[in-house]
Coordinates of N, CA and C and ligand atoms in Angstrom, one line a residue:
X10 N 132.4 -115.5 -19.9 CA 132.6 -116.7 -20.7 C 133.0 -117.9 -19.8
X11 N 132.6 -119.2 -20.4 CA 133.1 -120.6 -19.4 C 134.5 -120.7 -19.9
X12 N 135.1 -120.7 -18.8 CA 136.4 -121.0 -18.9 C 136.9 -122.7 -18.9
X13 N 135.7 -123.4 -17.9 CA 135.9 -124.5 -17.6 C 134.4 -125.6 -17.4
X14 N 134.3 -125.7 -18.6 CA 132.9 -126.5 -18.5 C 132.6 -127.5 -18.0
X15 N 131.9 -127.7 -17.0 CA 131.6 -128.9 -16.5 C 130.7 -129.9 -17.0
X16 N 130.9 -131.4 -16.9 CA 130.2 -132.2 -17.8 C 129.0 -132.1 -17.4
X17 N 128.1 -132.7 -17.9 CA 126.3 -132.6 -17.4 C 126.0 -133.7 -16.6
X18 N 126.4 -135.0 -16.9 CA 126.3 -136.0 -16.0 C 128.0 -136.4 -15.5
X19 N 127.4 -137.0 -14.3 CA 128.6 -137.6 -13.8 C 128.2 -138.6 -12.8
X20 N 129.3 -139.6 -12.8 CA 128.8 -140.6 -11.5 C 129.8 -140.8 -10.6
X21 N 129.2 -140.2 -9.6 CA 130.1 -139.6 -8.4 C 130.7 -140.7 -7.4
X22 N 130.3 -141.7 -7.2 CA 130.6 -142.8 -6.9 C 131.9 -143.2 -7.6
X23 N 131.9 -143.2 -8.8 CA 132.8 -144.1 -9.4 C 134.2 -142.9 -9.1
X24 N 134.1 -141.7 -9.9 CA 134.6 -140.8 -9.5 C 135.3 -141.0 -8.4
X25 N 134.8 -141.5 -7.2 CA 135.4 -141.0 -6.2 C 136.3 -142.9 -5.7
X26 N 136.0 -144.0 -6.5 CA 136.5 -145.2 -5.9 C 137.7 -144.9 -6.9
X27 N 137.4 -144.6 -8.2 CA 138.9 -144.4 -9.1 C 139.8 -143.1 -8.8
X28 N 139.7 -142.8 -7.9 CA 140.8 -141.5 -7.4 C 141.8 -142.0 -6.8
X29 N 142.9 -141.0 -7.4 CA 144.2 -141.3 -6.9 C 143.5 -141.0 -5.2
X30 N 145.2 -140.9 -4.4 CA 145.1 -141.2 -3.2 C 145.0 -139.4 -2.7
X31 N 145.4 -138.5 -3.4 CA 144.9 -137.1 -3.1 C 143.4 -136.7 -3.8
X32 N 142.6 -137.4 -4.0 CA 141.5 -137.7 -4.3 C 141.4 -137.1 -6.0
X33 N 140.1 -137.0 -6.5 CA 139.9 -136.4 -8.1 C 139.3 -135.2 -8.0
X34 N 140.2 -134.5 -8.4 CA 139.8 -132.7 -8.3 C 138.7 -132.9 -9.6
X35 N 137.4 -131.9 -9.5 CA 136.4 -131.6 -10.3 C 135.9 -130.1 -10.4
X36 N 136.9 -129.4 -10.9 CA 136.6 -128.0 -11.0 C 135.9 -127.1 -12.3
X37 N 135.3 -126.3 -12.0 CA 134.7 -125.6 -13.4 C 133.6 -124.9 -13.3
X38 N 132.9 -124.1 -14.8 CA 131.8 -123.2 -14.0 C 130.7 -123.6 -14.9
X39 N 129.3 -122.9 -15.0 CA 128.3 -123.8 -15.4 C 127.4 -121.7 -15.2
X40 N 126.8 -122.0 -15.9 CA 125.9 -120.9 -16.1 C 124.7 -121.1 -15.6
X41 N 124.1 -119.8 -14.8 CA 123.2 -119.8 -13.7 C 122.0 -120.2 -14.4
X42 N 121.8 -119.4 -15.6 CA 120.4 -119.4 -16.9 C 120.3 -121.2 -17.1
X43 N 121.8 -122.1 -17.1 CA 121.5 -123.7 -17.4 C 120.6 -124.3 -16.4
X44 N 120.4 -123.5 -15.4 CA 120.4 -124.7 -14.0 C 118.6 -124.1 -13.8
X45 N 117.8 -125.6 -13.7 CA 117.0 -125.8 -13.8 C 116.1 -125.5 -12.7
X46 N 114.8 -125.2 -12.7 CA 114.0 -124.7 -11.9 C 114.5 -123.3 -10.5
X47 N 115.1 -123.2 -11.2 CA 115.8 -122.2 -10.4 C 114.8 -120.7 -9.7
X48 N 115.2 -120.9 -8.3 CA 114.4 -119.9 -7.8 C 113.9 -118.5 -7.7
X49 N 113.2 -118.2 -8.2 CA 112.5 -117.0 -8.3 C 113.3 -115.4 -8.0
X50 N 113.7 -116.4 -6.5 CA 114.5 -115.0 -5.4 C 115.6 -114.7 -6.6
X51 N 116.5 -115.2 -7.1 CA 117.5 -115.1 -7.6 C 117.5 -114.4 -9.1
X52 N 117.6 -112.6 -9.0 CA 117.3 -112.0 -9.9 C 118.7 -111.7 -10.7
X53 N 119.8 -112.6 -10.9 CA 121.0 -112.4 -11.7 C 120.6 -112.4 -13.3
X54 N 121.9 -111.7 -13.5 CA 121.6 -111.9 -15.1 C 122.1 -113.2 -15.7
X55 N 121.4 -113.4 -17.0 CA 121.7 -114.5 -17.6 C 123.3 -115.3 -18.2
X56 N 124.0 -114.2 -17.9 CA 125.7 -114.7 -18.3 C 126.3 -115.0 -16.4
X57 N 125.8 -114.6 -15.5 CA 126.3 -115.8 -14.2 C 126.9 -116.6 -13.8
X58 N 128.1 -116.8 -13.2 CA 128.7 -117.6 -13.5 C 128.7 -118.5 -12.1
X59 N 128.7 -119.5 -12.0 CA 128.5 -120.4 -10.8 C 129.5 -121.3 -11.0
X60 N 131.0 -121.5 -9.9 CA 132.1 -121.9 -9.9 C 131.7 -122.9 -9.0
X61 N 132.3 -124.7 -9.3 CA 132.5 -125.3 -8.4 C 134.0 -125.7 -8.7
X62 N 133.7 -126.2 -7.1 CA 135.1 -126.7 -6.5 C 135.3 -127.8 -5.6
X63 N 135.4 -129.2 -6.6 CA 134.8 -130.3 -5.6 C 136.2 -131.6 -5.5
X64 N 136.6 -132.6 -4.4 CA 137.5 -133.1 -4.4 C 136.6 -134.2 -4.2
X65 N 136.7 -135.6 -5.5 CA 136.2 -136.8 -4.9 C 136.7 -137.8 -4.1
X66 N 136.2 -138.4 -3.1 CA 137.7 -139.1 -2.6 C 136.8 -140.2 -1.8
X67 N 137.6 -141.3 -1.3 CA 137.6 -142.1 -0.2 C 138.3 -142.2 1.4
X68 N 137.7 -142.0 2.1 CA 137.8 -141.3 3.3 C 138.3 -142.9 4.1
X69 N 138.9 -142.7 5.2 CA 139.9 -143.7 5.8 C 139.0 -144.6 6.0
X70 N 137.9 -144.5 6.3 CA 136.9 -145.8 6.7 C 136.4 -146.2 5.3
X71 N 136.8 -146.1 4.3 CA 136.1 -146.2 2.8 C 134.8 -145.8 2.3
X72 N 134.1 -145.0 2.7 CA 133.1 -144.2 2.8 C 133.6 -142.9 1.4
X73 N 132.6 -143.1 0.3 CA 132.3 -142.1 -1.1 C 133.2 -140.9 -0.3
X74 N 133.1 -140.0 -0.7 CA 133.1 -138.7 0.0 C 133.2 -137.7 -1.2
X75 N 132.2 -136.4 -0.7 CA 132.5 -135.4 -1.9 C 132.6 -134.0 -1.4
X76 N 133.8 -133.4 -1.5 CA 133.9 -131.9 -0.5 C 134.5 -130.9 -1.3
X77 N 133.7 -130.1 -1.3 CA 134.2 -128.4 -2.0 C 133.4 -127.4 -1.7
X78 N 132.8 -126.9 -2.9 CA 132.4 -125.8 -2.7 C 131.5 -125.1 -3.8
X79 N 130.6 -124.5 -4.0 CA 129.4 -124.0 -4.9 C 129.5 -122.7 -5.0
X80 N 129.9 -122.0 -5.8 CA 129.4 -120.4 -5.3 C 129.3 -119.8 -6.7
X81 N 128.5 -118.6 -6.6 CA 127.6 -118.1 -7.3 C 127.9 -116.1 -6.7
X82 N 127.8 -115.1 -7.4 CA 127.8 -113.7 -6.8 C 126.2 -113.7 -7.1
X83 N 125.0 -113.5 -6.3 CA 123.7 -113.5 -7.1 C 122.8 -112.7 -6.5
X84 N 122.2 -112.3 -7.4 CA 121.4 -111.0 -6.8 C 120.1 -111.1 -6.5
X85 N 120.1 -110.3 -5.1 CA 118.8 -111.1 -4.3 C 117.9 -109.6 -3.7
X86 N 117.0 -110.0 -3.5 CA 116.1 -108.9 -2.9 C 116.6 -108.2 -1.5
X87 N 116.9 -107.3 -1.0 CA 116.7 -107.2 0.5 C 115.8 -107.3 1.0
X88 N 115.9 -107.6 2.0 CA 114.6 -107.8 3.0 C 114.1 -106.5 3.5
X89 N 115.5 -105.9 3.7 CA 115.0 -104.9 4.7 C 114.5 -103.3 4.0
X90 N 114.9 -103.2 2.7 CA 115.2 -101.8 1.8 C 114.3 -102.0 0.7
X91 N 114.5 -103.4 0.7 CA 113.6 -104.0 -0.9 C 114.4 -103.8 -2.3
X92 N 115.8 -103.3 -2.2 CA 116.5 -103.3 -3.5 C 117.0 -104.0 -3.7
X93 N 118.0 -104.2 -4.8 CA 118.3 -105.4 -5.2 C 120.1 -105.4 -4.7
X94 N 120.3 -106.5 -4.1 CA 122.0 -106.3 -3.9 C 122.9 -108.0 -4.2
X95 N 123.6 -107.8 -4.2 CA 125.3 -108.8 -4.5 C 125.1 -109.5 -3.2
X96 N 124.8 -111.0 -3.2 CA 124.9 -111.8 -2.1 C 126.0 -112.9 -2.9
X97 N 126.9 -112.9 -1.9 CA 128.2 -114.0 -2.0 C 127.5 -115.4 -1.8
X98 N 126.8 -116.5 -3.1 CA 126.2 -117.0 -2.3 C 127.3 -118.7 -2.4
X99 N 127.1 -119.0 -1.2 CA 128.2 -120.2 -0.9 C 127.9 -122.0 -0.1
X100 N 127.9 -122.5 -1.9 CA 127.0 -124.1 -0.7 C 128.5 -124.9 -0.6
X101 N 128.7 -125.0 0.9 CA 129.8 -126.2 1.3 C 129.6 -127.6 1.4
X102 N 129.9 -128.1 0.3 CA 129.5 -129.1 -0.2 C 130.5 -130.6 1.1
X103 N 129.8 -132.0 1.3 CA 130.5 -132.9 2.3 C 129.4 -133.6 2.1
X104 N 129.5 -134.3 1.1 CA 128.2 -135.1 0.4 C 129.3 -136.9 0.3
X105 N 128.1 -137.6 0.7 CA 128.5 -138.9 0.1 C 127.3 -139.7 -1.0
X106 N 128.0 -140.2 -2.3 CA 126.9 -140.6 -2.8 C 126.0 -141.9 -2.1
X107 N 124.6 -141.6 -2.6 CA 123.7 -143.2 -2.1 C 122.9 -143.7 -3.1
X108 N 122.2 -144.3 -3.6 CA 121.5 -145.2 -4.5 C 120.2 -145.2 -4.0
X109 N 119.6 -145.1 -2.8 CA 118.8 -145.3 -2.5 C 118.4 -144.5 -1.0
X110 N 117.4 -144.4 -1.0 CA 116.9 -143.9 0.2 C 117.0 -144.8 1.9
X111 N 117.2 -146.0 1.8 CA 117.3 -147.0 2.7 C 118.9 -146.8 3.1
X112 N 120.2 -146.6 1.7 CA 121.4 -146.1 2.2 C 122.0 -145.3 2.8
X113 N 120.5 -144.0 2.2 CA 121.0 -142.8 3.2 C 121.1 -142.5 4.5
X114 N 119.7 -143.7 5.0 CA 119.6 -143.4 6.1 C 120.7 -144.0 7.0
X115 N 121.4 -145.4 6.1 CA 122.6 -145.5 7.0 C 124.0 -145.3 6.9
X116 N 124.1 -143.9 5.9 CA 125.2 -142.8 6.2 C 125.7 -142.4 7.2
X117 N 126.8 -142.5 7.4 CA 127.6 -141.7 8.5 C 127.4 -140.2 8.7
X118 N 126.6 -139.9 9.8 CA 126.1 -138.7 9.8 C 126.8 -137.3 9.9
X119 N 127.9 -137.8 9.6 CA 129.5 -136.4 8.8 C 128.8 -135.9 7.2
X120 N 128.1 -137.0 6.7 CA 127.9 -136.9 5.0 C 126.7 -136.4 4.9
X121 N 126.4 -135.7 3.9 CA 125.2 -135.3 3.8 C 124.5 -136.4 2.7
X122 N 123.8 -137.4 2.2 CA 123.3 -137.8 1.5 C 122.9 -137.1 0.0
X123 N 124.1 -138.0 -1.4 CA 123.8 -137.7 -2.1 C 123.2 -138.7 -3.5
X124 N 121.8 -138.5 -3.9 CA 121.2 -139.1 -4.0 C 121.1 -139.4 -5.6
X125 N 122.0 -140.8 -6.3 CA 122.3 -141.4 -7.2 C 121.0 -141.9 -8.0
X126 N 121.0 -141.6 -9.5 CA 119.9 -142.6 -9.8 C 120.7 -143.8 -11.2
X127 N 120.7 -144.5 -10.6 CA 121.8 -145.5 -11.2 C 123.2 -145.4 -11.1
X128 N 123.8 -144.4 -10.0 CA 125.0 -144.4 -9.7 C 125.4 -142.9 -10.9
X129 N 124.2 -142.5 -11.5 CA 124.7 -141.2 -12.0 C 123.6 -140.0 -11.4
X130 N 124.4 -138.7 -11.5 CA 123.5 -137.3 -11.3 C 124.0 -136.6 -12.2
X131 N 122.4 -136.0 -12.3 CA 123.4 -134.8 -13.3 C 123.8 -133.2 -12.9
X132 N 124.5 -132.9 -13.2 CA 125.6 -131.9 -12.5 C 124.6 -130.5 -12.6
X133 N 124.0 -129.8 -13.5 CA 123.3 -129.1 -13.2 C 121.4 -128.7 -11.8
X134 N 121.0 -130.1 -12.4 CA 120.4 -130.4 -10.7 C 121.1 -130.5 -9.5
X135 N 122.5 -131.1 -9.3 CA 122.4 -130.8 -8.3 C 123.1 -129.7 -8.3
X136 N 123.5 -128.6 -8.7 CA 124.3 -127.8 -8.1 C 122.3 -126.2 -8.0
X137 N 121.7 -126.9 -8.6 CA 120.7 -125.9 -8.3 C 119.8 -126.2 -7.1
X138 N 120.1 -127.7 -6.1 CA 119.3 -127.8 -5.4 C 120.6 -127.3 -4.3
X139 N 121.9 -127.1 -4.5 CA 122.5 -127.2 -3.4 C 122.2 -125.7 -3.3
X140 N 122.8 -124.7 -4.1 CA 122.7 -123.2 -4.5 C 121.1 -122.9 -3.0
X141 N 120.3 -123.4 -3.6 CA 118.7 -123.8 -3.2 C 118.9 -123.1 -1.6
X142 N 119.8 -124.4 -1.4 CA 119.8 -124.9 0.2 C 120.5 -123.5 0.8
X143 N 121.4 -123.4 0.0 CA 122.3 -122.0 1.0 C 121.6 -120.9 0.9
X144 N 120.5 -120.7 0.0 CA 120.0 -119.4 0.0 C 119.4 -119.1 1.1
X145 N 120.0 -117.5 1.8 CA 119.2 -116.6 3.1 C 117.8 -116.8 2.9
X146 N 117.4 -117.1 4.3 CA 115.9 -116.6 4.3 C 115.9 -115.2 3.9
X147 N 116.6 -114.2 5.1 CA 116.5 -112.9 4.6 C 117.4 -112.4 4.5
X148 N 118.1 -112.0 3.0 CA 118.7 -111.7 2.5 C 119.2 -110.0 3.1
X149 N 120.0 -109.2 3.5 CA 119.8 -107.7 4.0 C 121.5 -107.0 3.4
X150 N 121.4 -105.9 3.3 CA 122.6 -105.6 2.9 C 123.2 -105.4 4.1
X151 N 124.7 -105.3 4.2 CA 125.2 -105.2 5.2 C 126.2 -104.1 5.5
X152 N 127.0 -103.2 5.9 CA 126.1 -103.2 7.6 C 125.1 -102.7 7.6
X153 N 124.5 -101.7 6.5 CA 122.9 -101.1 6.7 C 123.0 -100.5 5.0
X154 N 121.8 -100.9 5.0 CA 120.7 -100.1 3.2 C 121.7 -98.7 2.9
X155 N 121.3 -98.2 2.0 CA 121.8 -96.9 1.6 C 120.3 -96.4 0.8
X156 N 120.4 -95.5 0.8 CA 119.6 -94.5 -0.2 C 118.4 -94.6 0.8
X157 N 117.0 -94.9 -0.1 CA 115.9 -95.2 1.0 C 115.5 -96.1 2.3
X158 N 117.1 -97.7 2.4 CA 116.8 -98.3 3.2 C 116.8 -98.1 4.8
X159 N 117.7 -96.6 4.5 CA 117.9 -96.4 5.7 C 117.2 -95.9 7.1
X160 N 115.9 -95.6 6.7 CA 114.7 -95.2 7.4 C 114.2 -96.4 8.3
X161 N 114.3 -97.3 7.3 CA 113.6 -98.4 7.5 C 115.2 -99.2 8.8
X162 N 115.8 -99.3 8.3 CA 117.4 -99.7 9.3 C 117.4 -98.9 10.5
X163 N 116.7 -97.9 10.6 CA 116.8 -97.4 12.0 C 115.9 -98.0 12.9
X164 N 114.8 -98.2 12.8 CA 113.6 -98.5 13.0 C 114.4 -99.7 13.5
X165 N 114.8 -100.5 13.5 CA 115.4 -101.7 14.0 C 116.0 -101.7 14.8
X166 N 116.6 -100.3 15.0 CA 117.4 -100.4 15.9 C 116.7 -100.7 17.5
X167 N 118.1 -101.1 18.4 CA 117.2 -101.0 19.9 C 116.3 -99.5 20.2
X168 N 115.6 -99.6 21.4 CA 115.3 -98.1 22.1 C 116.1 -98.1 23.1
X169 N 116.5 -97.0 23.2 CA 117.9 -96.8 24.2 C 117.4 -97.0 25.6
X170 N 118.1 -97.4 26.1 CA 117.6 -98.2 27.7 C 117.2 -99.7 27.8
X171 N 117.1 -100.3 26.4 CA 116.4 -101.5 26.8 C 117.5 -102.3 26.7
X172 N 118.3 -102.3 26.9 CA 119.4 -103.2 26.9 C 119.3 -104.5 25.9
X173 N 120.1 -105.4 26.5 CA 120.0 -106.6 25.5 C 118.5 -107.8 25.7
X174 N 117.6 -107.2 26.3 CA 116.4 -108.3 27.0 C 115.6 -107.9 25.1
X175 N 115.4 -109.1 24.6 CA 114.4 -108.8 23.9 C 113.1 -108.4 24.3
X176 N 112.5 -107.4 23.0 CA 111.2 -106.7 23.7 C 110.3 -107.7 23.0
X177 N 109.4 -107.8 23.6 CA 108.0 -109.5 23.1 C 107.4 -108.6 21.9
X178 N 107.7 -107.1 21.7 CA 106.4 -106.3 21.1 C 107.1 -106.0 19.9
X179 N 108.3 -106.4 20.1 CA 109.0 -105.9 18.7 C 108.4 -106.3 17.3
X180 N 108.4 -107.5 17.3 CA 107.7 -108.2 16.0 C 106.2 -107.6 15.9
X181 N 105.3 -106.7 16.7 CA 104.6 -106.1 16.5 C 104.3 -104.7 15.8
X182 N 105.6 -104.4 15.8 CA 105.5 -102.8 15.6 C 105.3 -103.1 13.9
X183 N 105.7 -104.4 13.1 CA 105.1 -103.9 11.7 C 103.8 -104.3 11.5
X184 N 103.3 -104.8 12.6 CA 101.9 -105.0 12.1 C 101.1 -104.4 12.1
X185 N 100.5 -103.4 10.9 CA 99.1 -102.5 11.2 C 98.1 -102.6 10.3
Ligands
LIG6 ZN1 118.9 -103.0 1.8

């Protein structure tokens, strides 16, 4: 269940000029099934719960500022086993808003550029393009597969003697 719903739009700019001086806490969760074009990899179920944790503020040089945190438990393929496992997934958010594409480029390059359309976004786009950004290329369980992945987890390992020099032929051995 949402304990703490977050609004759908918001304008993060303003947000962050009307904040007290410990800036404007923006906390709450949003369901993974709301968020839009969402990618493929991501085979969670539809009650998901994706918690942010964001502080808006104005930073000593007066510069927007937006910093927290995105996170999601969501289940992803492995790469290496091909089952399905629990990836902690975590976007660290250090965003400043902009208006325009001409502003972002002259952002202080601490901010990541966040991209306003009238001085509003709406909260489920961005939290699916940030989710987006943090997702593994290759997802692997860790420290090694269980059941059938494990055949395949050896295979990776070094060959004893070759120390730490990579081998050029490695990336070969799956090709047949
Ligand atoms: Zn695995």
């Amino acid at each position: 269940m949402l304990h703490n719903k977050l609004p759908s739009i918001i304008q993060p700019e303003r947000m962050c000029r009307e904040a007290p001086l410990e800036g404007n806490k923006l906390t709450g969760q949003m369901m993974l099934c709301d968020l839009p074009n969402l990618s493929k990899d991501i085979l969670s179920p539809k009650e998901t719960l994706v918690a942010v944790d964001l502080i808006f503020s104005v930073d000593s040089e007066g510069i927007c500022c937006i910093k927290g945190e995105m996170s999601a438990d969501v289940q992803l393929i492995c790469q290496r086993c091909l089952k399905p496992m629990i990836y902690p997934l975590r976007a660290e958010i250090c965003v400043s808003p902009v208006v325009s594409d001409q502003q972002a480029e002259q952002l202080s390059v601490q901010y990541e550029p966040l991209l306003t359309n009238h001085g509003e976004i709406s909260m489920s786009e961005w939290i699916a393009e940030e989710l987006h950004l943090a997702l593994p290329l290759a997802p692997r369980h860790e420290p090694s597969c269980g059941g059938l992945g494990v055949s395949n987890a050896k295979q990776e390992k070094e060959e004893p003697g070759s120390g730490s020099k990579p081998n050029p032929f490695a990336k070969l051995v799956y090709i047949k």
